[in-house]
mmCIF file of C-alpha atoms and ligand atoms in Angstrom:
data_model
loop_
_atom_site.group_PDB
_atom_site.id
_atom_site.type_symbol
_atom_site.label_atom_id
_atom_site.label_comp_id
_atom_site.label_asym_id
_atom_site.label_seq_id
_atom_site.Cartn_x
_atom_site.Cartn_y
_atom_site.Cartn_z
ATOM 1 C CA UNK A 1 -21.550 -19.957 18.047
ATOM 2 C CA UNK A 2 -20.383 -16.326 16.865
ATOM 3 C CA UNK A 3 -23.842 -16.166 14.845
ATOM 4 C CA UNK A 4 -26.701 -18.321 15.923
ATOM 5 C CA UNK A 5 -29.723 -17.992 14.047
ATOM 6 C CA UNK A 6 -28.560 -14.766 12.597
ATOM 7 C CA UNK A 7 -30.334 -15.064 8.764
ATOM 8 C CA UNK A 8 -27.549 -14.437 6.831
ATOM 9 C CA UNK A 9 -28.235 -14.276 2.598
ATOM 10 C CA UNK A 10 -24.533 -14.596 0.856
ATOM 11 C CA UNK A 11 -24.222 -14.792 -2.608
ATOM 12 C CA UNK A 12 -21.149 -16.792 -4.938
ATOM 13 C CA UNK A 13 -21.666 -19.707 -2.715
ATOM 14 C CA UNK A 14 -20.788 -22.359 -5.043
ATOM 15 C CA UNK A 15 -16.912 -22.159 -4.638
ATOM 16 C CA UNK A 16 -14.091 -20.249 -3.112
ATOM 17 C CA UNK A 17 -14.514 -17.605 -0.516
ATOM 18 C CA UNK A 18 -18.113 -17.792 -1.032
ATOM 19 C CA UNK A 19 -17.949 -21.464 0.178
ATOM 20 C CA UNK A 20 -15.589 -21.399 2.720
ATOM 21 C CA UNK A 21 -17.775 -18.458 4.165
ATOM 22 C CA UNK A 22 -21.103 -20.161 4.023
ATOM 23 C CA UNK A 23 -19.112 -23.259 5.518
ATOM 24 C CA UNK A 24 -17.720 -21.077 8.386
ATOM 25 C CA UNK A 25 -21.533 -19.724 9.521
ATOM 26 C CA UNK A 26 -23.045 -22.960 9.044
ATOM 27 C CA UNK A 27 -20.948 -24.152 11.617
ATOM 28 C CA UNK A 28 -20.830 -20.510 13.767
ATOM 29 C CA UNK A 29 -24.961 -21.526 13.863
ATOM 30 C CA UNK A 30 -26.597 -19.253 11.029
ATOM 31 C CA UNK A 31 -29.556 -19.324 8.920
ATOM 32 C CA UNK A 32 -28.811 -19.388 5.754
ATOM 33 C CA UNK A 33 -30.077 -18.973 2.274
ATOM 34 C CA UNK A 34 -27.192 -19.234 -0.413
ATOM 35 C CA UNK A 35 -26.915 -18.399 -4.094
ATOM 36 C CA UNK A 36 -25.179 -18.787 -7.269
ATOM 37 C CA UNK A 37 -25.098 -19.214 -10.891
ATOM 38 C CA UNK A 38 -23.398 -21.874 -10.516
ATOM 39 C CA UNK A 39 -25.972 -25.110 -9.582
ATOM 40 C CA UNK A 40 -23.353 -28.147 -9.188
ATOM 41 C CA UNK A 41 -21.065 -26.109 -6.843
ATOM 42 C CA UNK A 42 -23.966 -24.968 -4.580
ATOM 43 C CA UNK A 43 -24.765 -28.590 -4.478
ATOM 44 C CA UNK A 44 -21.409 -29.262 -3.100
ATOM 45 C CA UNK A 45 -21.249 -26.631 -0.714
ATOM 46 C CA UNK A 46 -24.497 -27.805 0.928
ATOM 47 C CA UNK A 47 -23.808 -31.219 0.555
ATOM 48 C CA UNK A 48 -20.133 -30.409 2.875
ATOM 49 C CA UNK A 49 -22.710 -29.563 5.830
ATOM 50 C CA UNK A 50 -23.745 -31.950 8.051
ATOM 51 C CA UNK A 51 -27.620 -32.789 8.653
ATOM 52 C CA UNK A 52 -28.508 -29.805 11.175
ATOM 53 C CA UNK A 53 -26.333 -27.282 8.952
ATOM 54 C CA UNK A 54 -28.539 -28.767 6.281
ATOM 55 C CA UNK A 55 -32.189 -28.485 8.041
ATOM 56 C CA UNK A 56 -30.712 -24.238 8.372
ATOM 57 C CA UNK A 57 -29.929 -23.692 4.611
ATOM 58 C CA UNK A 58 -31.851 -22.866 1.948
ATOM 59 C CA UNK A 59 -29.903 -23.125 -1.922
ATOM 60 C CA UNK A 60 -31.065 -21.495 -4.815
ATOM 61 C CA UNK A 61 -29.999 -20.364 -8.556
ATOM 62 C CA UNK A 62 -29.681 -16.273 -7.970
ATOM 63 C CA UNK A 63 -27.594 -14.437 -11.034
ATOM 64 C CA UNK A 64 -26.640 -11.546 -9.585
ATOM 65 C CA UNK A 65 -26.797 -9.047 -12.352
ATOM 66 C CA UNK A 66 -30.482 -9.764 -12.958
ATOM 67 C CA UNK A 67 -32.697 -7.972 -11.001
ATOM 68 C CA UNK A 68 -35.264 -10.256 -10.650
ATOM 69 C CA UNK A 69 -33.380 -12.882 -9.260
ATOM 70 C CA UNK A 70 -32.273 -10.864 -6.770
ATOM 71 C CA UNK A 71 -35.644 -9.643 -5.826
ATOM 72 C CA UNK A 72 -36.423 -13.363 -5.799
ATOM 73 C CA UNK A 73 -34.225 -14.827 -3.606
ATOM 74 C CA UNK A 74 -34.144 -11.210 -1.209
ATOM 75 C CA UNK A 75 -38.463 -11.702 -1.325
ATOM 76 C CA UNK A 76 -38.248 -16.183 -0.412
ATOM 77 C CA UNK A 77 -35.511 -15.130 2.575
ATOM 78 C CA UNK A 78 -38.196 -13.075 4.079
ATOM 79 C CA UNK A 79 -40.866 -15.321 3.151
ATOM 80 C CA UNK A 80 -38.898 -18.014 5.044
ATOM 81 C CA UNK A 81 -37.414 -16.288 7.848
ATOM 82 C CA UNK A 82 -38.943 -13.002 8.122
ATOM 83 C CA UNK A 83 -35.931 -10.950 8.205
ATOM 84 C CA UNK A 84 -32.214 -11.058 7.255
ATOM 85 C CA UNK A 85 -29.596 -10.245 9.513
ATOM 86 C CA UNK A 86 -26.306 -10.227 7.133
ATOM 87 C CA UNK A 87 -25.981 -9.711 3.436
ATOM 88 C CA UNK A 88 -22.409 -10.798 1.902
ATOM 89 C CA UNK A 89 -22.265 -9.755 -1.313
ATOM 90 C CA UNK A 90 -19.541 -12.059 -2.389
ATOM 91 C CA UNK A 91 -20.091 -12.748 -6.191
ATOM 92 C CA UNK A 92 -17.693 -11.723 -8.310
ATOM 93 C CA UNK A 93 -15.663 -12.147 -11.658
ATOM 94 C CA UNK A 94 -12.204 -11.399 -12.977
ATOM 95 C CA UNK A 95 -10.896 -10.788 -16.274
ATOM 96 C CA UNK A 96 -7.556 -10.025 -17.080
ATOM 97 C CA UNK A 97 -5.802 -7.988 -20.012
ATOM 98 C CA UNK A 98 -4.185 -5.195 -21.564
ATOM 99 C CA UNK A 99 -6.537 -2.528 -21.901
ATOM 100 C CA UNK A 100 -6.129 -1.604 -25.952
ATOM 101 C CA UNK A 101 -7.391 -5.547 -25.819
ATOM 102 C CA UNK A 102 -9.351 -5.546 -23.364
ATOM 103 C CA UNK A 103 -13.169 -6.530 -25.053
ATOM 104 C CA UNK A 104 -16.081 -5.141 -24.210
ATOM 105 C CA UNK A 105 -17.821 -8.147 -23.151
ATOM 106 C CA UNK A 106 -15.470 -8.752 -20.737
ATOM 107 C CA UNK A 107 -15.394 -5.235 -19.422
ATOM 108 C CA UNK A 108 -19.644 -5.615 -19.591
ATOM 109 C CA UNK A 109 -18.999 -8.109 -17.597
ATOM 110 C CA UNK A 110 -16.966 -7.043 -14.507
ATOM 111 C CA UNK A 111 -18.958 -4.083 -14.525
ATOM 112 C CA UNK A 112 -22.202 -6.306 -14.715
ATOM 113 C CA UNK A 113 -21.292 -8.815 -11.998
ATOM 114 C CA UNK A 114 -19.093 -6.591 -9.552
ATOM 115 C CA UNK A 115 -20.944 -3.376 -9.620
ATOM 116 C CA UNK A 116 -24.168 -3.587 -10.590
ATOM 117 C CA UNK A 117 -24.816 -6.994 -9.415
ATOM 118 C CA UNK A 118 -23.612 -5.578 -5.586
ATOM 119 C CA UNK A 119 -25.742 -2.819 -5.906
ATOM 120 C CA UNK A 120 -28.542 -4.917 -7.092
ATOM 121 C CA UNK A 121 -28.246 -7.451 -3.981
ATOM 122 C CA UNK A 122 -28.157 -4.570 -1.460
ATOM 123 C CA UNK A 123 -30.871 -2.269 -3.105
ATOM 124 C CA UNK A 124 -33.555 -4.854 -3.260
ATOM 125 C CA UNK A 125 -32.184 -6.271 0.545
ATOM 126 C CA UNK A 126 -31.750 -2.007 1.971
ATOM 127 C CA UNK A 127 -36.186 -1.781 2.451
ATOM 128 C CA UNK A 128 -35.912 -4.791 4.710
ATOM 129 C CA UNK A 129 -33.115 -3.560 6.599
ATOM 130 C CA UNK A 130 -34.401 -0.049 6.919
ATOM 131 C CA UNK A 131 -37.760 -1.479 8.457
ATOM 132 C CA UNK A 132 -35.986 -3.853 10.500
ATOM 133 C CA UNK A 133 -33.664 -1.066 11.951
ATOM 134 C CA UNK A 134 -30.648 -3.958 12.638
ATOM 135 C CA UNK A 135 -28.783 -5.801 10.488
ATOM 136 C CA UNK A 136 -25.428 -5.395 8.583
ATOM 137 C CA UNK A 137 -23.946 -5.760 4.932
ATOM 138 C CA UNK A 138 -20.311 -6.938 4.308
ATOM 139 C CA UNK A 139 -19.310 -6.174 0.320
ATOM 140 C CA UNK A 140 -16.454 -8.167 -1.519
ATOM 141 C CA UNK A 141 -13.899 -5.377 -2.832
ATOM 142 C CA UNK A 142 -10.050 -6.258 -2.980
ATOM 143 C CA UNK A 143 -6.483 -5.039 -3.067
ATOM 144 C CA UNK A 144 -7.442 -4.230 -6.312
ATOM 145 C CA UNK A 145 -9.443 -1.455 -4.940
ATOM 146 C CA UNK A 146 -6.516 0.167 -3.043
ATOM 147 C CA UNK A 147 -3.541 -0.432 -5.256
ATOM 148 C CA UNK A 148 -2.857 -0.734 -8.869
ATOM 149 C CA UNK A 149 -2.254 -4.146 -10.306
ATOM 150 C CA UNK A 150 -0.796 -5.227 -13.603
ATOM 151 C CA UNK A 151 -2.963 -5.723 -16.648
ATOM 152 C CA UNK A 152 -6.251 -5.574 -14.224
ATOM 153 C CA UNK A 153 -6.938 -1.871 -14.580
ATOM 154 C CA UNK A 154 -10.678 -2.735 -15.895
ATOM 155 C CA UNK A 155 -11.173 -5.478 -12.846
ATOM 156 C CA UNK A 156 -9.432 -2.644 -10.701
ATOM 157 C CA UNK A 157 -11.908 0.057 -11.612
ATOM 158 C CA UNK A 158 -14.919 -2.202 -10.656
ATOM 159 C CA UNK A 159 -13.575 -3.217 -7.462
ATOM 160 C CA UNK A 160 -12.711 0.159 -6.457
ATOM 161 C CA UNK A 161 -16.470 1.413 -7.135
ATOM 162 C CA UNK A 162 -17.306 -1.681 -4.474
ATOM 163 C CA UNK A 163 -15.323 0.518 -2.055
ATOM 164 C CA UNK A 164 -16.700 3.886 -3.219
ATOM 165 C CA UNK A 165 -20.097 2.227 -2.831
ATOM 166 C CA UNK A 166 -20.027 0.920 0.300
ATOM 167 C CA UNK A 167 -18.809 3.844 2.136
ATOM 168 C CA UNK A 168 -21.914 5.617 0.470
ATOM 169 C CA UNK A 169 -24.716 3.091 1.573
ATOM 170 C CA UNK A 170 -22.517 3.110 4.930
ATOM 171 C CA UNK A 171 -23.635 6.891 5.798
ATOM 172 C CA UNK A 172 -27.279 5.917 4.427
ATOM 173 C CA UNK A 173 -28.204 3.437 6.832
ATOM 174 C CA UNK A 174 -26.379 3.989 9.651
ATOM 175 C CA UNK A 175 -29.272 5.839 10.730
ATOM 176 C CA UNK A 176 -31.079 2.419 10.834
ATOM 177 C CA UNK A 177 -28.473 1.309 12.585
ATOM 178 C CA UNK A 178 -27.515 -0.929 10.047
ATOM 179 C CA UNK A 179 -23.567 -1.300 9.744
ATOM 180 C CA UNK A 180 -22.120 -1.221 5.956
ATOM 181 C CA UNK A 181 -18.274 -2.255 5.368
ATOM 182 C CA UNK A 182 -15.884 -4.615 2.852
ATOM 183 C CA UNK A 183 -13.590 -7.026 3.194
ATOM 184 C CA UNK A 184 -10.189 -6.374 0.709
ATOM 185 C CA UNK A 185 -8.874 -10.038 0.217
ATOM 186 C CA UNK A 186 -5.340 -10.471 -1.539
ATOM 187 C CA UNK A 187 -4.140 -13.159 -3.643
ATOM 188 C CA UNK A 188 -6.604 -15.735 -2.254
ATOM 189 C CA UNK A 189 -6.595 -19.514 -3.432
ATOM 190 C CA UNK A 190 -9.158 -19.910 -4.910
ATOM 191 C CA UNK A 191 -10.876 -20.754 -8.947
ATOM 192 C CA UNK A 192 -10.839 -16.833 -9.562
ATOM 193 C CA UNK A 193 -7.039 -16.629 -8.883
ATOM 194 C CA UNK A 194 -6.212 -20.074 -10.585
ATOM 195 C CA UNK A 195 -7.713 -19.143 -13.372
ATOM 196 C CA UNK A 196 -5.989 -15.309 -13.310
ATOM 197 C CA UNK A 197 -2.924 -16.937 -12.965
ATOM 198 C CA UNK A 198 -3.432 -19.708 -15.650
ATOM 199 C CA UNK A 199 -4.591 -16.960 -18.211
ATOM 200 C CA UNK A 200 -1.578 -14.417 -17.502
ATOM 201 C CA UNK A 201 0.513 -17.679 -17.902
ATOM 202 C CA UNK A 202 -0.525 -18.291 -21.071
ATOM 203 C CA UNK A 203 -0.936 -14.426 -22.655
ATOM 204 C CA UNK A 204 2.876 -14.701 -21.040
ATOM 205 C CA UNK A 205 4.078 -17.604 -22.140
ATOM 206 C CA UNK A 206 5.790 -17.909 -19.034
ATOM 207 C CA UNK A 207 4.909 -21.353 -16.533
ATOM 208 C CA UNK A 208 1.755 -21.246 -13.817
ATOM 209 C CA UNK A 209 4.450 -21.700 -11.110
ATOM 210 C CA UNK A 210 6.107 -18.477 -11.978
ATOM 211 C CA UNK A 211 2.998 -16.314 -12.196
ATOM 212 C CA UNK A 212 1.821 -17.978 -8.862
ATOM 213 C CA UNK A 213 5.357 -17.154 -6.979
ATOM 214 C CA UNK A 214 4.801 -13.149 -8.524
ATOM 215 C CA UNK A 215 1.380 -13.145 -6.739
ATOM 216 C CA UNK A 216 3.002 -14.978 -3.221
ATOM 217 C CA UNK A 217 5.870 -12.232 -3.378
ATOM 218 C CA UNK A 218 2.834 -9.210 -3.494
ATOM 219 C CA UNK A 219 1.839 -10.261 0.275
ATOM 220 C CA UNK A 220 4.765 -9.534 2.916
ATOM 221 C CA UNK A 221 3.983 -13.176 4.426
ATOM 222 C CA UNK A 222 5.021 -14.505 0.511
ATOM 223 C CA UNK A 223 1.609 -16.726 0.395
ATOM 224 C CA UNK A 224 -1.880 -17.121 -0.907
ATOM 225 C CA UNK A 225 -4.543 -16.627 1.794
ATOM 226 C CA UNK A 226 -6.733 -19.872 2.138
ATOM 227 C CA UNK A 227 -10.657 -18.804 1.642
ATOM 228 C CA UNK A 228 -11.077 -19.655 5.246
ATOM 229 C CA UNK A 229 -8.658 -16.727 6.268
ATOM 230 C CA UNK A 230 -10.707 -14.484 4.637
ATOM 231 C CA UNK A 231 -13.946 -15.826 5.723
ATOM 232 C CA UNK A 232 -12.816 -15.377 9.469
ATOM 233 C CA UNK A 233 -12.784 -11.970 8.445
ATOM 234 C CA UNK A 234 -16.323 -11.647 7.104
ATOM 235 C CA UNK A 235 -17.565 -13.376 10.020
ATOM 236 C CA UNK A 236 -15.981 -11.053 12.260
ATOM 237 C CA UNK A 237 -17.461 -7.913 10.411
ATOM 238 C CA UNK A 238 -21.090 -10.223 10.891
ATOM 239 C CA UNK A 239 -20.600 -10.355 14.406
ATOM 240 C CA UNK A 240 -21.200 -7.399 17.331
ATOM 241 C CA UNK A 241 -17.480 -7.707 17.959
ATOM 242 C CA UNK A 242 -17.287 -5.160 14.657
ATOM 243 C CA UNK A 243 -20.113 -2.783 16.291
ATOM 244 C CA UNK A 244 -18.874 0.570 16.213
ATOM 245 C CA UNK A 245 -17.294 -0.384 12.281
ATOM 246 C CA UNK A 246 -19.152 0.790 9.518
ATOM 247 C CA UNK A 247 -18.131 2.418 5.927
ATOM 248 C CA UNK A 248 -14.625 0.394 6.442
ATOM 249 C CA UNK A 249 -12.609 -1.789 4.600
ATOM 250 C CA UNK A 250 -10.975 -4.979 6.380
ATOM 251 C CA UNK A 251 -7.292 -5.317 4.310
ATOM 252 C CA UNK A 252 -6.842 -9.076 4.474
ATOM 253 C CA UNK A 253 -3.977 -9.356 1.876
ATOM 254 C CA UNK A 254 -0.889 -10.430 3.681
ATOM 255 C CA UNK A 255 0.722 -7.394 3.740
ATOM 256 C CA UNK A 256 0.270 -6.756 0.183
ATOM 257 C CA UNK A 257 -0.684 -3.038 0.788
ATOM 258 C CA UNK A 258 1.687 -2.246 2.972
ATOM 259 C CA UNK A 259 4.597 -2.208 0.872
HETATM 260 N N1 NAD B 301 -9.464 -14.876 -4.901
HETATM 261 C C1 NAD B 301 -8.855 -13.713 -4.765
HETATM 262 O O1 NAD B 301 -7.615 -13.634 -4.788
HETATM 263 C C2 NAD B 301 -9.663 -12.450 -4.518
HETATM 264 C C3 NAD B 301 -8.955 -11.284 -4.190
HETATM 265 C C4 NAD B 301 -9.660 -10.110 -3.966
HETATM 266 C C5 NAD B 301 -11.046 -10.089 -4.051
HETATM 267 N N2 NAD B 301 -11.720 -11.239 -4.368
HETATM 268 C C6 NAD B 301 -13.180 -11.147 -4.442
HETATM 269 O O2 NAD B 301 -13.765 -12.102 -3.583
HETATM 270 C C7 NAD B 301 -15.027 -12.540 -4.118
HETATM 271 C C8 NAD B 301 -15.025 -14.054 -4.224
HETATM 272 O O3 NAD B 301 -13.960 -14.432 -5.082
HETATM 273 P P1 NAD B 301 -13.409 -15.932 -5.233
HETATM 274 O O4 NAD B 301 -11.949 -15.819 -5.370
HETATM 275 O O5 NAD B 301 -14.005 -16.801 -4.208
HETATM 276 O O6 NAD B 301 -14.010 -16.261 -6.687
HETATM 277 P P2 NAD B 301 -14.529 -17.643 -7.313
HETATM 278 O O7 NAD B 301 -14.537 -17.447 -8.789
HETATM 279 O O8 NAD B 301 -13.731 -18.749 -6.768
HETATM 280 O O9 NAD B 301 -16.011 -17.662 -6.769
HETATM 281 C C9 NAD B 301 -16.928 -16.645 -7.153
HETATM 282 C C10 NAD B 301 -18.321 -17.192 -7.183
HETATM 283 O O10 NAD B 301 -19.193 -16.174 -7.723
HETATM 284 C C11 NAD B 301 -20.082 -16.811 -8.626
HETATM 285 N N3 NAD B 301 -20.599 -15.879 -9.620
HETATM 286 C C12 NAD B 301 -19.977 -15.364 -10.699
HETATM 287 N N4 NAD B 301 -20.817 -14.612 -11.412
HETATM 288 C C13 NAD B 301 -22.007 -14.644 -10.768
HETATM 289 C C14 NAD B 301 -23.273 -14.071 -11.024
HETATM 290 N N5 NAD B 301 -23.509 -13.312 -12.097
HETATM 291 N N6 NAD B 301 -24.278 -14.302 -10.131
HETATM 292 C C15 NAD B 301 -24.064 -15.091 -9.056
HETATM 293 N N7 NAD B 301 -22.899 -15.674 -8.773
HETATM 294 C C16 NAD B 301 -21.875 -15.460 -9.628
HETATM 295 C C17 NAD B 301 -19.262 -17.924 -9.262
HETATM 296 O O11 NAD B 301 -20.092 -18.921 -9.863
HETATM 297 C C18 NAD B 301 -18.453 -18.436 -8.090
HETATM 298 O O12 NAD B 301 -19.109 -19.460 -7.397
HETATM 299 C C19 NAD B 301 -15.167 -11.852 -5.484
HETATM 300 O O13 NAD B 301 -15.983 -10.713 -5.354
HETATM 301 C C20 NAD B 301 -13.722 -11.457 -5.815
HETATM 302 O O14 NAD B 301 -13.662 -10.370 -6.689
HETATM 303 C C21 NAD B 301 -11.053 -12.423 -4.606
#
C-alpha cells in the first residue's frame, strides 16, 4: 500500500479523475476526506469502496470557489485527523467557444472554479502544511496549459495560471519541505470531455464520433486516457518515489505534446 494512512483531502470526487483517484488511494490504504458539489456522485464514489475503505473516508459538500467551504472542510480534516498529508486539487470545469462568443459567465466561471477555487483549496490547506513541515500538493492543470487548443483559449488561459501557480507555491514551501507539482492529463474519458465533445458536436454540426476521433488523433497512442491512467500518476507524485520533484508538471497526454 503506496499510501497507508497518509490523510489525503482531494477535491471533484464525485466523477471522473477525481473518482478514479479517490478509488485508487482508498485501495493504496489512505485516509481520506473527499469533496464536491456534486452530492449524488460523491455518494457513488464512496459507495464503490468496500467496508474498510469506507470506515477511512470522510464525504462532504465543499464548492470550491467559496471560501468558506474550503476553510470548512480544510478545518473538519484536521479536526478529524490532525494533519493532511496530500492535497489534490482536482476540481475543475470546461467551457468551450469562440472567444467574440464566449460569455462572461462562462469565462467567470473557469476562472472561478480553476483558478481561484485551486488557490482557495491550497491557501486555506498551506498554514497546516507549513506547521507540519511534510506533506505535498498535486494541482490539476492540462495540455491545455502547454499547447494551444481550438476554441478553448478562455479554458486554456485558466489552466495555464494552474501551472504558473504551482511552480510559485512550489519555491514557497519547499522550505517546509513540502513538495508542490501538477499533473497535465490529455483527452481523458471522462463527463468533462463527453460533454466538450458533445457541445463542439453540436456548435459543429458535425457527429460525436468525429469530434471524439479529432481528440484520439491529438495523443501519438490515437486514444483517450482512462481516469485510472491518470490517477496512477497523481498517486505517484503522492508517494516518496516523486521526492526530489517539486514545481513540475507530469505530461500524461499520450503523446499529445510531443508532436
Ligand atoms: N478529462 C480531460 O480530458 C482533462 C484533461 C486535462 C485536464 N483535466 C482536468 O482534470 C480535472 C478533473 O477533470 P475531469 O475530466 O475528471 O472532470 P469531470 O467533470 O468529469 O469531474 C470534475 C469534478 O469537479 C467537480 N466540480 C466542478 N465544479 C466544482 C466546484 N465549484 N467545487 C467542487 N467541485 C466541483 C464536478 O462536480 C466533478 O465531479 C479538472 O481540473 C480538469 O480540468 C481533464
Amino acid at each position: 500500500m503506496r499510501v497507508k494512512e497518509k490523510v489525503t483531502v482531494l477535491t471533484g470526487a464525485a466523477k471522473g479523475i477525481g473518482r478514479a483517484t479517490a478509488l485508487l488511494f482508498a485501495k493504496e490504504g489512505a485516509i481520506q476526506v473527499l469533496s464536491d458539489v456534486d452530492m449524488d456522485g460523491l455518494q457513488e464514489t464512496y459507495d464503490l469502496m468496500s467496508d474498510e475503505e469506507k470506515n477511512r473516508t470522510i464525504i462532504m459538500r465543499c464548492d470550491v470557489t467559496k471560501p468558506d467551504d474550503v476553510k470548512n472542510m480544510i478545518d473538519k480534516t484536521i479536526e478529524s485527523h490532525g494533519r493532511i498529508d496530500v492535497l489534490i486539487v482536482n476540481a475543475g470545469v470546461v467551457r468551450v467557444g469562440d472567444v467574440e462568443t464566449f460569455p462572461d459567465e462562462d469565462y467567470d466561471l473557469l476562472i472561478n472554479v480553476n483558478i481561484k477555487g485551486t488557490h482557495y483549496t491550497c491557501k486555506f490547506a498551506v498554514p497546516y502544511f507549513k506547521k507540519q513541515k511534510s506533506g505535498t500538493i498535486i494541482t490539476l492543470a492540462s495540455v491545455a496549459a502547454h499547447i494551444g487548443q481550438e476554441v478553448h483559449a478562455n479554458y486554456c488561459s485558466t489552466k495555464a495560471a494552474v501551472l504558473g501557480y504551482t511552480r510559485g507555491l512550489a519555491l514557497d514551501l519547499a522550505p517546509y519541505n513540502v513538495r508542490v507539482n501538477s499533473v497535465s492529463p490529455g483527452a481523458t474519458d471522462t463527463p468533462m470531455l463527453q460533454s466538450d465533445v458533445g457541445k463542439q458536436a453540436k456548435d459543429r454540426g458535425i457527429p460525436y464520433d468525429e469530434i471524439k476521433k479529432e481528440f484520439e488523433a491529438q495523443g501519438v497512442m490515437g486514444r483517450w486516457a482512462d481516469p485510472k491512467e491518470i490517477a496512477t500518476g497523481i498517486l505517484y507524485l503522492a508517494t516518496d518515489d516523486a521526492s526530489y520533484m517539486t514545481g513540475a508538471d507530469l505530461r500524461l497526454d499520450g503523446g499529445w505534446t510531443t508532436r
